[in-house]
mmCIF file of C-alpha atoms in Angstrom:
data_model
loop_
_atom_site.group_PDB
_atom_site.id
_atom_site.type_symbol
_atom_site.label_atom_id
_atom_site.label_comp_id
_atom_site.label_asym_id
_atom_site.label_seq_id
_atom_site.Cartn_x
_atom_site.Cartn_y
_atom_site.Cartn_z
ATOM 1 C CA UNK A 1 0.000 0.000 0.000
ATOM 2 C CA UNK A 2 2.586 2.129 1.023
ATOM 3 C CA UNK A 3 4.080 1.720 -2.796
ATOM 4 C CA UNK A 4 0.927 2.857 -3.825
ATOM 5 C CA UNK A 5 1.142 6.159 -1.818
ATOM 6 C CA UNK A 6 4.046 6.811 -3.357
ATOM 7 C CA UNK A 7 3.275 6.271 -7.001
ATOM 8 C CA UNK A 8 0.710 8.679 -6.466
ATOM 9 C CA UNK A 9 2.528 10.834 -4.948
ATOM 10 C CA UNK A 10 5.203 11.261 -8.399
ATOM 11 C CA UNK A 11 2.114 11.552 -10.574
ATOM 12 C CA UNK A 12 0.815 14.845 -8.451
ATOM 13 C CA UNK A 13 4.441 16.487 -8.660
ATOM 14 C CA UNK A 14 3.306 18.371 -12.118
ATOM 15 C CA UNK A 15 0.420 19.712 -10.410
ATOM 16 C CA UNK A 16 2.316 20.539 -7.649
ATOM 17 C CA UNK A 17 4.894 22.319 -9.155
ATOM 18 C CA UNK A 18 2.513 24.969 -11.196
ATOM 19 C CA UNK A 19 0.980 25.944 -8.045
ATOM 20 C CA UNK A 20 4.210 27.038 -6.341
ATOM 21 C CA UNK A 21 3.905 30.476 -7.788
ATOM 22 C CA UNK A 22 0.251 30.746 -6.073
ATOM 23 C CA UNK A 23 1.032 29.259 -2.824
ATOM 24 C CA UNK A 24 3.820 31.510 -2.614
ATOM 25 C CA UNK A 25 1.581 34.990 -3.382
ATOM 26 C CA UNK A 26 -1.617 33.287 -1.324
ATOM 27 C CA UNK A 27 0.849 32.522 1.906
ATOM 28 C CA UNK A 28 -0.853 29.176 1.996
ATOM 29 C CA UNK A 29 -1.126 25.821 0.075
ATOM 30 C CA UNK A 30 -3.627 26.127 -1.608
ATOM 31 C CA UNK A 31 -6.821 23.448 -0.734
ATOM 32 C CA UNK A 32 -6.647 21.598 -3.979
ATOM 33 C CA UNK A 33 -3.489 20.272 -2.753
ATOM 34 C CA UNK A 34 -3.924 18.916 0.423
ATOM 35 C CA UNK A 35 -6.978 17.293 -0.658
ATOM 36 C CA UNK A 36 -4.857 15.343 -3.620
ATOM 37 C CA UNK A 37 -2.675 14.726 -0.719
ATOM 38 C CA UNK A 38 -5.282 13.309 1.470
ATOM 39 C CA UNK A 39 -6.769 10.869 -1.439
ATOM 40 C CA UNK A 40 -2.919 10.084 -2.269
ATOM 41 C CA UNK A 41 -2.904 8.479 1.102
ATOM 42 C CA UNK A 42 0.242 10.693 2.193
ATOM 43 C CA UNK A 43 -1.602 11.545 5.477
ATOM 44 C CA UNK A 44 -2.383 7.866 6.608
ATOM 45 C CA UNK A 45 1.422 7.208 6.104
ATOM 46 C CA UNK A 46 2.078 7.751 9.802
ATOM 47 C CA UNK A 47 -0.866 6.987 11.073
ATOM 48 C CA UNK A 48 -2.361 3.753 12.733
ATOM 49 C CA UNK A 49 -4.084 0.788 11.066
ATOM 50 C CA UNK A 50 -7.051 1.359 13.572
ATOM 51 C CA UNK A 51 -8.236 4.352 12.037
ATOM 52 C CA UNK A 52 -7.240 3.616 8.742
ATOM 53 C CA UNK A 53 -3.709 4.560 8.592
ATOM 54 C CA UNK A 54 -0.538 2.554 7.213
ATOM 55 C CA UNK A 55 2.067 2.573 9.882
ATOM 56 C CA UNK A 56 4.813 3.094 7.206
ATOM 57 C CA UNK A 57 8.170 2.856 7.401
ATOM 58 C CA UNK A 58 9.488 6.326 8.648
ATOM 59 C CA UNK A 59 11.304 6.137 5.593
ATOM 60 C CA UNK A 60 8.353 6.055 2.963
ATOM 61 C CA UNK A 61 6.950 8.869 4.045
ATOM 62 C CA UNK A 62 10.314 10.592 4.078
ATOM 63 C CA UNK A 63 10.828 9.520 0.262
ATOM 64 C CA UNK A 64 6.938 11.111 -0.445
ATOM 65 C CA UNK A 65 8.045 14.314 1.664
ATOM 66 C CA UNK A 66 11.455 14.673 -0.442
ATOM 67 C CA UNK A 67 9.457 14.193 -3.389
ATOM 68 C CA UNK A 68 6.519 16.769 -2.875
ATOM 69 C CA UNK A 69 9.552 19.590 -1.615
ATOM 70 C CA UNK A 70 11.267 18.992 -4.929
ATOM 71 C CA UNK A 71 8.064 20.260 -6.616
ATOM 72 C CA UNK A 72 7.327 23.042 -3.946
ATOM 73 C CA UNK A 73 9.109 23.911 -0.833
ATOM 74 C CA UNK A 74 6.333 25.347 0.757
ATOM 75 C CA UNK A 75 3.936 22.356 0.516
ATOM 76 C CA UNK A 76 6.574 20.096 1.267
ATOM 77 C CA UNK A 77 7.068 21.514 4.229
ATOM 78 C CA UNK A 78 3.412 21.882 5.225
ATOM 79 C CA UNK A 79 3.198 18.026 4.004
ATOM 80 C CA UNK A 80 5.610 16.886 6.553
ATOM 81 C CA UNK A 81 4.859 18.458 9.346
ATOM 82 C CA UNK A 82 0.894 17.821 9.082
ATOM 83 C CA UNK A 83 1.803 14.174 8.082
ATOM 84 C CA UNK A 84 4.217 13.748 11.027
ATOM 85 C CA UNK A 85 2.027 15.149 13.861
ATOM 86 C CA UNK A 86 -0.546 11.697 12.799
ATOM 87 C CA UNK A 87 2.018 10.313 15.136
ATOM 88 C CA UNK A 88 2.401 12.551 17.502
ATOM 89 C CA UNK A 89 -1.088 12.579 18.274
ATOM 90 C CA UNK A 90 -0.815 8.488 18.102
ATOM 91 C CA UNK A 91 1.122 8.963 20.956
ATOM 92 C CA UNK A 92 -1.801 10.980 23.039
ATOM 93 C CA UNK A 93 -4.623 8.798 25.525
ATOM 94 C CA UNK A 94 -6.729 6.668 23.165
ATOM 95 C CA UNK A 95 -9.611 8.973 24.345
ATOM 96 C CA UNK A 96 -7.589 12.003 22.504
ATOM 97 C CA UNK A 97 -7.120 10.047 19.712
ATOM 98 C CA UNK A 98 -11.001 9.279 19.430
ATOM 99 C CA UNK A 99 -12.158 12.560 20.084
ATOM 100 C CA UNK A 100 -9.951 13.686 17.021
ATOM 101 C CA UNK A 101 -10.633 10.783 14.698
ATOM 102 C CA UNK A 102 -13.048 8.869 15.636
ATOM 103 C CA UNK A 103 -15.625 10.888 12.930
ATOM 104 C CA UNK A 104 -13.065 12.193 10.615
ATOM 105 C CA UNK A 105 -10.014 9.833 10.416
ATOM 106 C CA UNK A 106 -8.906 12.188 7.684
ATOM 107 C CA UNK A 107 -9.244 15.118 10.918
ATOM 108 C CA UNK A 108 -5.187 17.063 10.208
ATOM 109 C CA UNK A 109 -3.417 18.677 13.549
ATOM 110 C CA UNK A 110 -0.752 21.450 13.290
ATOM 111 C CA UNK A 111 1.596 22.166 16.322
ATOM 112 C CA UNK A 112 3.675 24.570 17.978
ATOM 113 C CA UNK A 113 5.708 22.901 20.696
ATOM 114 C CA UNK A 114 7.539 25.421 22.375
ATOM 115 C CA UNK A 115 6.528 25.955 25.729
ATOM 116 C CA UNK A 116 5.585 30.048 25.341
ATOM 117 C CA UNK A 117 2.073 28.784 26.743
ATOM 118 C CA UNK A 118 0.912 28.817 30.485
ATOM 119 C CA UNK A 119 -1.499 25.970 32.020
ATOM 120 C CA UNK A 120 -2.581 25.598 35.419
ATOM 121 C CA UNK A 121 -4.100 22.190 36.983
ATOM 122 C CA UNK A 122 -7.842 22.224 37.748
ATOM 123 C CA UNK A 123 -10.410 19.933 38.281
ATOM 124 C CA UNK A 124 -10.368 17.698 35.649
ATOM 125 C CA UNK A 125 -7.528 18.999 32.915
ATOM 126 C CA UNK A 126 -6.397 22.320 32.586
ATOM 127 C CA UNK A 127 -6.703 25.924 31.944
ATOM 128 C CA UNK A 128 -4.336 26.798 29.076
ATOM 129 C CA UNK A 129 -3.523 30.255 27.246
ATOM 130 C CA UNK A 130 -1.247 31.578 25.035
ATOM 131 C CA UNK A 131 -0.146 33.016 21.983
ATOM 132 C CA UNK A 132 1.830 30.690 19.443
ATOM 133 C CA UNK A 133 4.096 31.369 16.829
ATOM 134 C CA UNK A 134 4.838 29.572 13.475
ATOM 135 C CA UNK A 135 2.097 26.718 13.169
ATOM 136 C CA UNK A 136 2.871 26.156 9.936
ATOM 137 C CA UNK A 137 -0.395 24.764 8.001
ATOM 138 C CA UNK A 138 -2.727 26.050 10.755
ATOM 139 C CA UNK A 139 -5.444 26.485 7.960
ATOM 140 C CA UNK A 140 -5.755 23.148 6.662
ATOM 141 C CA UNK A 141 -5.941 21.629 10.638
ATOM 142 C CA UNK A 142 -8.556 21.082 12.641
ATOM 143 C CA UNK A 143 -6.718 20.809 16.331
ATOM 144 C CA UNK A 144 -3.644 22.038 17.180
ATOM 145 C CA UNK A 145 -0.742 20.695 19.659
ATOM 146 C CA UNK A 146 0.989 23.708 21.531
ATOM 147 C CA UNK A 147 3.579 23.645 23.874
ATOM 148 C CA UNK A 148 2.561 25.074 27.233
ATOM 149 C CA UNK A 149 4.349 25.011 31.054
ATOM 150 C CA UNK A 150 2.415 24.003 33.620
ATOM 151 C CA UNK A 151 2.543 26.024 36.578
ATOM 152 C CA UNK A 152 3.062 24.941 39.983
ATOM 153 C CA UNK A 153 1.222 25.691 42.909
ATOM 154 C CA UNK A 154 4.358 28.019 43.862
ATOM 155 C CA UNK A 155 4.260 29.814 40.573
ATOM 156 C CA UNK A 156 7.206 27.675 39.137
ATOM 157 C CA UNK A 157 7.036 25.661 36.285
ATOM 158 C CA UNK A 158 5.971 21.653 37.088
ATOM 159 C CA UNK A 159 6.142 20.127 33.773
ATOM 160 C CA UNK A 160 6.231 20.996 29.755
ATOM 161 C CA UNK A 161 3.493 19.451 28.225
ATOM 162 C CA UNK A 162 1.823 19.020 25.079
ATOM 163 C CA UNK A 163 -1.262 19.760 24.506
ATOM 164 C CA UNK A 164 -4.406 18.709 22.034
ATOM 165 C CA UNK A 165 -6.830 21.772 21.386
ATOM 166 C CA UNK A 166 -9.571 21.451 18.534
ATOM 167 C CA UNK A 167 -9.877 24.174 16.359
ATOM 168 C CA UNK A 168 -12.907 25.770 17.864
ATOM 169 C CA UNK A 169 -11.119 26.855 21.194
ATOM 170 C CA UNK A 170 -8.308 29.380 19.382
ATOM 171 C CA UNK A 171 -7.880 31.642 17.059
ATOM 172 C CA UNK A 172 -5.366 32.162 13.866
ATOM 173 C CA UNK A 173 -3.421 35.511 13.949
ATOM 174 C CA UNK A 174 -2.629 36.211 10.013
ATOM 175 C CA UNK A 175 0.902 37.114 10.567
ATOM 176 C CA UNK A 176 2.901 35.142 7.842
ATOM 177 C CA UNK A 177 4.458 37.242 5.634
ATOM 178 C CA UNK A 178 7.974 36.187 4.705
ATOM 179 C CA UNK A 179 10.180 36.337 1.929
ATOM 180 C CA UNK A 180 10.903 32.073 2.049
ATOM 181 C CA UNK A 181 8.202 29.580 2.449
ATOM 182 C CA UNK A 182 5.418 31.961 2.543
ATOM 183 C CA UNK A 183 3.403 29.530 1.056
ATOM 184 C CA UNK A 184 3.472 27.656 4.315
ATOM 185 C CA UNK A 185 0.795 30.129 6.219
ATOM 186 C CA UNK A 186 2.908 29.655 9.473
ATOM 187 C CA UNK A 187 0.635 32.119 11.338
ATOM 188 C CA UNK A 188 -0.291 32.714 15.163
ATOM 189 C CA UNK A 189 -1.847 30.683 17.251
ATOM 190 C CA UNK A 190 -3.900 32.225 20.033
ATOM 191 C CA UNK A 191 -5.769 30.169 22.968
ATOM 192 C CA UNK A 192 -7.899 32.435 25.789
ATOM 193 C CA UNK A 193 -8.221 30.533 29.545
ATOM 194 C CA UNK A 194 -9.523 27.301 27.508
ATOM 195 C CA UNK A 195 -10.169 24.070 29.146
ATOM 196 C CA UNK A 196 -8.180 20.948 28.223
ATOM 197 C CA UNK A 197 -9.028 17.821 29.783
ATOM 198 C CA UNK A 198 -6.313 15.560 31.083
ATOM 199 C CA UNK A 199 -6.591 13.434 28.423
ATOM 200 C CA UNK A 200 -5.806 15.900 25.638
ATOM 201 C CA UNK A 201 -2.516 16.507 28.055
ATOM 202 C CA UNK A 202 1.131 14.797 27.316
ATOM 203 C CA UNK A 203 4.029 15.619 29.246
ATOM 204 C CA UNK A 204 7.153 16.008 26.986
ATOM 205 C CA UNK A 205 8.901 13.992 29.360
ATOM 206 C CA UNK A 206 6.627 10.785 28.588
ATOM 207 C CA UNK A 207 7.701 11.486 25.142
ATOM 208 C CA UNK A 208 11.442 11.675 25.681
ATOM 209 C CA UNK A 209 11.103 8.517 27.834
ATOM 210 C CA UNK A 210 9.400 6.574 24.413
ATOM 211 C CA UNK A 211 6.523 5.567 27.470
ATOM 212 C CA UNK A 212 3.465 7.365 26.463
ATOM 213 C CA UNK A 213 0.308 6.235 26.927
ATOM 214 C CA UNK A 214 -1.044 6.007 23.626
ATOM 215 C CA UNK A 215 1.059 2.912 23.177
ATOM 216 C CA UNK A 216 -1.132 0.787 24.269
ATOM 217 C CA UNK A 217 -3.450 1.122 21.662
ATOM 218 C CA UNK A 218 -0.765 1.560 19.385
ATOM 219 C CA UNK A 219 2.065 -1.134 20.351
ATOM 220 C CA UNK A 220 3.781 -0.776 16.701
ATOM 221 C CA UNK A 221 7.517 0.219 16.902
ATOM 222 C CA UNK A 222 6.782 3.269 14.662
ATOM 223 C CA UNK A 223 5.412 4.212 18.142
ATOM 224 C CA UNK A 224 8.297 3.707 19.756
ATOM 225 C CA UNK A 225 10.681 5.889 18.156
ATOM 226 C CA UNK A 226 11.423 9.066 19.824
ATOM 227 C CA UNK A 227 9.624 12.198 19.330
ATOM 228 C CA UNK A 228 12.594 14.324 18.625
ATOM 229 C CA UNK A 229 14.512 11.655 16.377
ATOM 230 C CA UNK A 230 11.104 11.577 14.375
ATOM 231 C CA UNK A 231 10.566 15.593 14.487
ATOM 232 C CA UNK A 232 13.843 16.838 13.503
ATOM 233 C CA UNK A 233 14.065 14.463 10.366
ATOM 234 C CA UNK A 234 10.232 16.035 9.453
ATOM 235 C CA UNK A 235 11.373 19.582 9.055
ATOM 236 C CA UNK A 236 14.854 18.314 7.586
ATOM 237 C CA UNK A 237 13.351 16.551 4.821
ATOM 238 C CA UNK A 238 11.676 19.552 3.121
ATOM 239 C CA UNK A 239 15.297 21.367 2.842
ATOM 240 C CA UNK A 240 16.813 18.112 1.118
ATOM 241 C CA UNK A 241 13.549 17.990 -0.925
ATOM 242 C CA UNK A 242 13.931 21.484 -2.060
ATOM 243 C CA UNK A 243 17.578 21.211 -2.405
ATOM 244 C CA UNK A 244 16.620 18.476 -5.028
ATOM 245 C CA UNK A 245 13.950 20.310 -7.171
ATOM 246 C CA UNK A 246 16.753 23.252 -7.349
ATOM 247 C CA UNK A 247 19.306 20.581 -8.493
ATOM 248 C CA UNK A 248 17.054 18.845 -11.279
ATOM 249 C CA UNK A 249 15.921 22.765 -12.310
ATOM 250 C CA UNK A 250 19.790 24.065 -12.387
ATOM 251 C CA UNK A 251 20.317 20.623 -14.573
ATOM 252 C CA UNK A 252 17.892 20.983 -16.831
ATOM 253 C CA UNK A 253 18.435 24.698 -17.554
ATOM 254 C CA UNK A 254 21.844 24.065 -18.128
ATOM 255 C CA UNK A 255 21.575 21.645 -20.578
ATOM 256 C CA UNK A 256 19.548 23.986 -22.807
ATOM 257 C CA UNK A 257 22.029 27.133 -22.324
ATOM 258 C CA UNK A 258 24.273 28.533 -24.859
ATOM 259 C CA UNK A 259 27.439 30.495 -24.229
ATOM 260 C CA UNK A 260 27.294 33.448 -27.155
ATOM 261 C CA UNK A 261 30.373 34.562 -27.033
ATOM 262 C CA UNK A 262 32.213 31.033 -27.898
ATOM 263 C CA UNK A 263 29.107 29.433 -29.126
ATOM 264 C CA UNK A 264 29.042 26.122 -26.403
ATOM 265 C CA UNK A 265 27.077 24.263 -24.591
ATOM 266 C CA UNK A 266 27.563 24.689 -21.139
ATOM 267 C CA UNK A 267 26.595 20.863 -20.921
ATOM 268 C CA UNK A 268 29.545 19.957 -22.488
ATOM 269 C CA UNK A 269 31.873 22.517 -20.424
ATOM 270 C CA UNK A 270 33.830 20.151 -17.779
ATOM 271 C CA UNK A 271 33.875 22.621 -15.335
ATOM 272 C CA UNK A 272 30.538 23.051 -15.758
ATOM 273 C CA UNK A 273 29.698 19.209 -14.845
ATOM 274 C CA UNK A 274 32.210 18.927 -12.086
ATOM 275 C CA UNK A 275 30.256 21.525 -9.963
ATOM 276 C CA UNK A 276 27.040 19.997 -10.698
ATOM 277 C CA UNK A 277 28.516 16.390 -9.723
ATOM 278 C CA UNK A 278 29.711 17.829 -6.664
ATOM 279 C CA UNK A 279 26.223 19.298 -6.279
ATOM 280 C CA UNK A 280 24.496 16.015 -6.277
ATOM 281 C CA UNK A 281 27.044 14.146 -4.251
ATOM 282 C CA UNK A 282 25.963 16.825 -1.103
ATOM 283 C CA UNK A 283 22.276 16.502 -1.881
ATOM 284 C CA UNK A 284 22.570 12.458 -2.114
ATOM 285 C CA UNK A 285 25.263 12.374 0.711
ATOM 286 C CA UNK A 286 22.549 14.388 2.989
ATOM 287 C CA UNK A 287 19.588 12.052 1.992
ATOM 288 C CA UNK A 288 21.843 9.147 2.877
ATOM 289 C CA UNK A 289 22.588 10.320 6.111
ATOM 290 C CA UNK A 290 18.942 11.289 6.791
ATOM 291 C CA UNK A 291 17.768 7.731 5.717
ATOM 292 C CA UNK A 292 20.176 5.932 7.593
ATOM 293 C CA UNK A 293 19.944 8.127 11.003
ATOM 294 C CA UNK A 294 16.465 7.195 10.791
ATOM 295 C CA UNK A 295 16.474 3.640 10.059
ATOM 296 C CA UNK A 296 18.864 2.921 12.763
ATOM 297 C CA UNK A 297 16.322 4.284 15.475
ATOM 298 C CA UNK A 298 13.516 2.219 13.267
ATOM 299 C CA UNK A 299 15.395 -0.780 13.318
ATOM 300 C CA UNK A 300 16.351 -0.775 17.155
ATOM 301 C CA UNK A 301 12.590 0.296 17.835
ATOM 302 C CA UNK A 302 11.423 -3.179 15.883
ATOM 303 C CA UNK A 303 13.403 -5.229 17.972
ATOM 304 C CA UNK A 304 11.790 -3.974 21.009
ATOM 305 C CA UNK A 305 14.978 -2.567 22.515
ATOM 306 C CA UNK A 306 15.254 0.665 24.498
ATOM 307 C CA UNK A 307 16.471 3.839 21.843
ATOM 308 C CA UNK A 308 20.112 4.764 23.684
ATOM 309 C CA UNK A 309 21.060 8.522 23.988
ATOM 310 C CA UNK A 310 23.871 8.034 22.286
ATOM 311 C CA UNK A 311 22.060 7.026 19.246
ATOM 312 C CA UNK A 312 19.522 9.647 19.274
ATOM 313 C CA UNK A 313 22.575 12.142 19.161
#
């Protein structure tokens, strides 16, 4: 299935790429896409088999988010981290989980995890508010994890925990307006004394420890992997995604080019195709390393052993 995904993933590229220009001047991916995305399958990639999802390799959906940031940096970028926070959110109480898919399995969460938020403890949950920076594809999502301390009874922070608020109890602060990735909408998130129930609560430290409570409705070892190995590989895959569409556009320029004044080819200047080689040995040496950083924690997650710090390094 997960072959699938990707095979439909190459054939929306073309589509892709001629709406970089608009997602760019919109500051947003534009609607059409994500829903190609969505009946591509891209968003089940990381999500579980129980609400329809394929528990992929890390890897495949990787190789689809390298593939859609060749066409368009911005909604490879959106791609990933949407796609990505499937499992976060996999990781949450089983009652979070429900609440967020049990009507719409197809339901997308954006995030903002640093902890610029403030929650207190009350009966029940929490009272959480906050303003948010830089939740990129806030539009297309309909919850949204943010990163909040919760206070002590002393007024020091207790914990850092993340935390699972449907759309209807923020707001979106149109900030984005950059000159890279505009197309991203990576605008302000905004939450007013709202309630969170416990459930819709997990501590970063749960995470870091790879014991979260959504494992046990989830026992896969793509569940198991840590949530920082898994995060920083989602927003590093865009920039060797985008390095890649620059590489095949530089290429296939190049070969077309003329140099008037001696009337050659640049393709056939050996200058010329030493930097380019060079080019793509960085690109593929950085994929390579990505892959196999990845794989390693996969791998050691499948065989049911602990992930060791030094490996997460």
């Amino acid at each position: 299935m997960s072959e699938h995904v990707l095979t439909a993933i190459r054939d929306l590229l073309p589509v892709l790429r001629e709406r970089a220009q608009a997602a760019e001047e919109a500051r947003v991916v534009p609607k059409e896409s994500i829903k190609e995305l969505r009946e591509a399958g891209f968003f089940r990639l990381l999500q579980p088999t129980r609400f329809g999802g394929h528990e992929a390799d890390p890897v495949t959906f990787y190789t689809a988010v390298r593939l859609i940031s060749s066409a368009c940096g911005s909604t490879g970028w959106v791609a990933s981290v949407l796609g990505a926070h499937a499992w976060h959110v996999s990781t949450f109480p089983a009652e979070a989980q429900e609440e967020l898919w049990g009507h719409d399995p197809a339901a997308l969460v954006s995030s903002a995890y640093a902890p610029v938020g403030r929650a207190t403890a009350v009966d029940g949950g929490y009272r959480l508010s906050g303003t948010w920076n830089f939740s990129s594809g806030v539009d297309h999502a309909a919850a949204a994890i943010l990163g909040a301390l919760v206070m002590g009874e002393d007024g020091r922070p207790a914990d850092w925990v993340a935390f699972l608020v449907p759309r209807e109890d923020y707001t979106v602060r149109d900030v984005w307006r950059t000159v890279g990735l505009r197309g991203t909408g990576s605008n302000d998130v905004v939450v007013e004394d709202a309630f969170v129930p416990a459930h819709r609560a997990l501590s970063f430290a749960d995470s870091f420890r790879c014991a979260c409570p959504g494992q046990e409705v989830n026992p896969g070892p793509l569940y198991r992997i840590p949530l920082y190995s898994l995060m920083t590989t989602t927003i590093t895959t865009p920039l060797v995604g985008m390095a890649t569409g620059a590489y095949e556009a530089h290429v296939a320029h190049q070969r077309q080019r003329v140099r008037v004044f001696v009337g050659e080819k640049v393709k056939d200047d050996p200058f010329a195709k030493v930097r380019v080689a060079r080019a793509a040995s960085e690109v593929d040496a950085a994929w390579l390393q990505l892959t196999r950083n990845i794989t390693e924690i996969y791998d050691t997650a499948r065989r049911g052993e602990p992930i060791p710090t030094a490996l997460r390094l």
